[in-house]
Short mmCIF file of C-alpha atoms in Angstrom, two decimals:
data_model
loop_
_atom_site.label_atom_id
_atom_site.label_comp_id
_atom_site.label_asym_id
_atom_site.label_seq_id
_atom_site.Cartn_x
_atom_site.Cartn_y
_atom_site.Cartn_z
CA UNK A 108 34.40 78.27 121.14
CA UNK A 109 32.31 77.20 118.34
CA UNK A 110 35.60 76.83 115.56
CA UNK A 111 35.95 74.24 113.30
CA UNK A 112 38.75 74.98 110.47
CA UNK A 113 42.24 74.77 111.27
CA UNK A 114 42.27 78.27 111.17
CA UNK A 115 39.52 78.80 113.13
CA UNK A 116 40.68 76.63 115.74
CA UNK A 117 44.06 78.05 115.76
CA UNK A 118 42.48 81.47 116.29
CA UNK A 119 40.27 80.27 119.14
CA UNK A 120 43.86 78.31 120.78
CA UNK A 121 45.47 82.05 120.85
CA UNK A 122 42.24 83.64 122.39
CA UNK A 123 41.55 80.86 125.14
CA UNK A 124 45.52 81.69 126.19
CA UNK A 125 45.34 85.23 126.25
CA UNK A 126 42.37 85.20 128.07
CA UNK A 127 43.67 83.06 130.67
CA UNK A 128 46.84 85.06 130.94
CA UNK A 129 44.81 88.27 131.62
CA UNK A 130 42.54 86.28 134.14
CA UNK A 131 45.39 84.39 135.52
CA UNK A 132 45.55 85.46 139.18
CA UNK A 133 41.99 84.66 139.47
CA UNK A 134 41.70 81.07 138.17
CA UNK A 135 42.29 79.47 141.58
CA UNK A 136 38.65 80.72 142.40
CA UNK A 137 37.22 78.69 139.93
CA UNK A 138 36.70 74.85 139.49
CA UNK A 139 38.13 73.82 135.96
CA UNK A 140 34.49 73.50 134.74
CA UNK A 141 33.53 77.20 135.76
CA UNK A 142 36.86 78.54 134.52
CA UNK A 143 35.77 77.17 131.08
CA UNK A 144 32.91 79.16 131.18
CA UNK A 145 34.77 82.09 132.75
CA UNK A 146 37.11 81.97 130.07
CA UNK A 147 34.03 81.74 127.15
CA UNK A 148 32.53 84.97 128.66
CA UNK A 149 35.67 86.95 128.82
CA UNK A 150 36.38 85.56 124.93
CA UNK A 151 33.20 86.75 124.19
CA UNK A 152 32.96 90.13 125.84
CA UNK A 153 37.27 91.15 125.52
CA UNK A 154 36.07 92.32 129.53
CA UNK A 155 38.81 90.17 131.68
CA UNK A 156 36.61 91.80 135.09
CA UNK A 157 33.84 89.35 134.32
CA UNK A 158 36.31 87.22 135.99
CA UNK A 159 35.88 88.93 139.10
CA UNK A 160 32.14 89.11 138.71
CA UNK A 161 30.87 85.78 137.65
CA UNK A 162 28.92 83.51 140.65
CA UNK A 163 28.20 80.03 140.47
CA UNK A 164 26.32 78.69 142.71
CA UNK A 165 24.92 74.86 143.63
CA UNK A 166 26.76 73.12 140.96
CA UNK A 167 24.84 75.06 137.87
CA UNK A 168 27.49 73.89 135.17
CA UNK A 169 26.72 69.93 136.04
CA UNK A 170 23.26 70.40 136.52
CA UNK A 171 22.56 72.56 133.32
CA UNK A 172 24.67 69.69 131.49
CA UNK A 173 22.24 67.04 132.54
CA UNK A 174 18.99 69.09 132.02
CA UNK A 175 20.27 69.68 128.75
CA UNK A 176 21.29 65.80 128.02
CA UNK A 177 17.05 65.30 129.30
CA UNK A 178 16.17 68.06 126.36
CA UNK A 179 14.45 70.29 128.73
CA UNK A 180 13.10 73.97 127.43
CA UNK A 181 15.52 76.98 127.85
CA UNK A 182 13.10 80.34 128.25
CA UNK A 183 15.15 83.21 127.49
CA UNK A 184 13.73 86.82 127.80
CA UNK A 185 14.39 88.45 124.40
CA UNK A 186 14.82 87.23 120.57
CA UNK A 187 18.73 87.94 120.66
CA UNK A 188 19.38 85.61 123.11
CA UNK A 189 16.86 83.31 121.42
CA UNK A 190 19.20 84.04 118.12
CA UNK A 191 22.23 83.10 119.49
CA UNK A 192 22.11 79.80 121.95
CA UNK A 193 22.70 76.91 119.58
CA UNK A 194 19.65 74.06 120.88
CA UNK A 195 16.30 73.50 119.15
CA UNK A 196 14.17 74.00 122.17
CA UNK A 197 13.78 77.59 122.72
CA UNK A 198 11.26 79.04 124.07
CA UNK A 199 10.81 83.13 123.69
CA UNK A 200 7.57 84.74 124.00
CA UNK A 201 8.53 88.34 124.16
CA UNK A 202 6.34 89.29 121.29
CA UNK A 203 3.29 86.50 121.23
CA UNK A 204 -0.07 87.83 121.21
CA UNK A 205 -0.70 86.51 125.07
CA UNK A 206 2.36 88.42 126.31
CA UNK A 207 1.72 91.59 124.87
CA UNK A 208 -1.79 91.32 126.09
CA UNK A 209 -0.82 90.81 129.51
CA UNK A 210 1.28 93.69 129.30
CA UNK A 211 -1.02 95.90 128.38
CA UNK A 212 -3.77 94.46 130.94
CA UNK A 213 -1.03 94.77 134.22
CA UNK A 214 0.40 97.38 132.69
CA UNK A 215 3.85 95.77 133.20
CA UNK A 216 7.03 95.37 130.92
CA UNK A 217 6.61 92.75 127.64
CA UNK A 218 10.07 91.04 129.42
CA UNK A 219 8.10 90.57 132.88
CA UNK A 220 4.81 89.11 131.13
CA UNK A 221 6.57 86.69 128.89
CA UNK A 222 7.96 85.00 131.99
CA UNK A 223 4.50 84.58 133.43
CA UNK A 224 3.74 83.22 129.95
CA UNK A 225 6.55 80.84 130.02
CA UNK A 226 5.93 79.79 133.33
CA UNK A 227 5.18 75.97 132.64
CA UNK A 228 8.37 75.99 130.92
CA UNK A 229 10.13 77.65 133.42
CA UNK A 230 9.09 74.61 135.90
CA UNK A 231 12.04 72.39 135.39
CA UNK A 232 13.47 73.99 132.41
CA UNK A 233 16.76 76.35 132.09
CA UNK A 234 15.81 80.29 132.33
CA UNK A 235 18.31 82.58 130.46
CA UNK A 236 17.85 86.34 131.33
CA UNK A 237 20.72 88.14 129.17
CA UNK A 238 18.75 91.48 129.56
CA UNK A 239 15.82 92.20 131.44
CA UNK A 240 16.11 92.59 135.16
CA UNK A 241 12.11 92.77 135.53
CA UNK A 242 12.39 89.32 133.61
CA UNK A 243 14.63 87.78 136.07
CA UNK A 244 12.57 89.63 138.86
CA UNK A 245 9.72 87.74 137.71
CA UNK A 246 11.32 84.25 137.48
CA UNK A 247 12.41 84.80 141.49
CA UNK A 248 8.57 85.93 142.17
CA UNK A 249 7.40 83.06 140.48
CA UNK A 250 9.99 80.55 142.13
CA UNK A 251 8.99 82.05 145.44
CA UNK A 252 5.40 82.43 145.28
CA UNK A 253 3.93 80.18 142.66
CA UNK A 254 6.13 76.51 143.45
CA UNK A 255 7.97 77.04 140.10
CA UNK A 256 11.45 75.28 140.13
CA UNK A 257 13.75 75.30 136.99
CA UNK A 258 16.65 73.51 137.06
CA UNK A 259 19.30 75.94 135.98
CA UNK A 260 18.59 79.99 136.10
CA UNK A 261 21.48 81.85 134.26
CA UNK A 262 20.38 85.80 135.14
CA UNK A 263 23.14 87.98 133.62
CA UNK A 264 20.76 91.09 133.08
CA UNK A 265 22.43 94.54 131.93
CA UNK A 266 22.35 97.93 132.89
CA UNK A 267 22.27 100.56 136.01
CA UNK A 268 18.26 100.06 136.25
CA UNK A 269 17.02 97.01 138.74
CA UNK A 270 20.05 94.52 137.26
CA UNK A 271 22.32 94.52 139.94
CA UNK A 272 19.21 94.44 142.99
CA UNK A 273 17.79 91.39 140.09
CA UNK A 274 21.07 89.17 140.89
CA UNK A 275 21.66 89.69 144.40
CA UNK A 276 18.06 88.47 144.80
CA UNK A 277 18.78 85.61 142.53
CA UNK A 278 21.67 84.61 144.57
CA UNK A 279 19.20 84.14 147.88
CA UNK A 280 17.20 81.32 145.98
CA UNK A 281 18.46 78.10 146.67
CA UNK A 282 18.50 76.39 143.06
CA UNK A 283 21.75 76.18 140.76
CA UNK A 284 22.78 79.25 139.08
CA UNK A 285 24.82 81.74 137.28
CA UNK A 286 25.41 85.57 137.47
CA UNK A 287 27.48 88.22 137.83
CA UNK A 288 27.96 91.01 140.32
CA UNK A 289 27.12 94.70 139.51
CA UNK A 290 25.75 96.28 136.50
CA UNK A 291 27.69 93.96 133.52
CA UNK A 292 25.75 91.60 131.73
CA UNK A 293 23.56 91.48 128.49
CA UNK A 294 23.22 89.09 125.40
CA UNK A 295 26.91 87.54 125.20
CA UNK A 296 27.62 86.98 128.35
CA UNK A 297 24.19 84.99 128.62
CA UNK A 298 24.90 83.63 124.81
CA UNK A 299 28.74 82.46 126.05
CA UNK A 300 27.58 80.42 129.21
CA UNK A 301 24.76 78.83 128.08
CA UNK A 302 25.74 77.64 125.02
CA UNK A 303 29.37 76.62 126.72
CA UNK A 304 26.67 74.31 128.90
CA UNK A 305 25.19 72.75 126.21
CA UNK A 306 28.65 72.17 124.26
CA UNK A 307 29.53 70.28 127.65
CA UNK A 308 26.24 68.43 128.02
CA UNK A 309 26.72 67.38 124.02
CA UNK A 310 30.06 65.73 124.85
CA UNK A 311 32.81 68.59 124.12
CA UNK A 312 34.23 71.34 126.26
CA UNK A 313 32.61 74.05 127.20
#
């Protein structure tokens, strides 16, 4: 989980068994692959129901390992996401001049035009939502309607306003990805899985 002393890896040892105690009667729902991640968000979050919540769907984990090993984009939706996924090709355009002109002009949310921003990116690349359900809405709008098809969509947006309606519309795309259920989500959980990807896709465990 990103430890590297012998302290550090003893700590993250303890943690990756006391997580798996607390999730243990759900393990058997998960592929050893997923329960790495599963196990990386709960670590990350000390929330053991993210266990219950997480979806993957069309093999995301292998696919996001070889879109990563081809050095594709990841688009995220805000600058602490951005902050904390360890890979040099980032893209977040939350707060360039385009986006917050587009804004403006539609009148929409800076999250929602940065997506239409990042669209060429998008097509092909990974798409990390950790917090903005008009984001995510977006990236579904422009997979539907505008023949944009990234490889890997992790949508994990937060909060009691559009996030849950967000991921159940994710989940009726047909493309590999990763959410959760209900109104949980937000920067680590989005942090935790993608960068557990691109630990995989770099030759360690996620």
């Amino acid at each position: 989980m990103g430890a590297s002393t012998d302290e550090g890896l003893e700590i993250a040892k303890r943690s990756r068994d006391i997580v798996r105690e607390k999730i243990k009667e759900y393990i058997k729902n998960f592929s050893e692959e997923e329960l790495e991640i599963v196990e990386r968000v709960v670590h990350a979050t000390a929330d053991p129901e993210f266990a219950k919540l997480l979806v993957f769907k069309n093999d995301p984990i292998k696919e996001g390992v070889r879109a990563i090993k081809d050095r594709v984009p990841i688009v995220v939706d805000v600058n602490m996401v951005k902050a904390g996924v360890r890979y040099e090709n980032i893209i977040c355009p939350i707060n360039n001049k385009e986006t917050l002109e587009l804004a403006k002009k539609e009148n929409i949310t800076r999250a929602k035009a940065s997506m239409r921003v990042a669209k060429n990116y998008i097509d092909n690349g990974i798409v990390v939502i950790g917090n903005s359900p008009t984001a995510l809405l977006e990236v579904i709008n422009l997979v539907e309607h505008h023949n944009v098809k990234p490889r890997l969509i992790i949508g994990v947006p937060v909060g009691f306003v559009k996030a849950e309606e967000s991921k159940e519309k994710l989940l009726n795309l047909d493309l590999p990805i990763i959410t959760c259920k209900g109104a949980k989500g937000g920067t680590p959980v989005a942090v935790s899985i993608i960068n557990g990807i691109i630990a995989k896709a770099l030759g360690g465990k996620a």
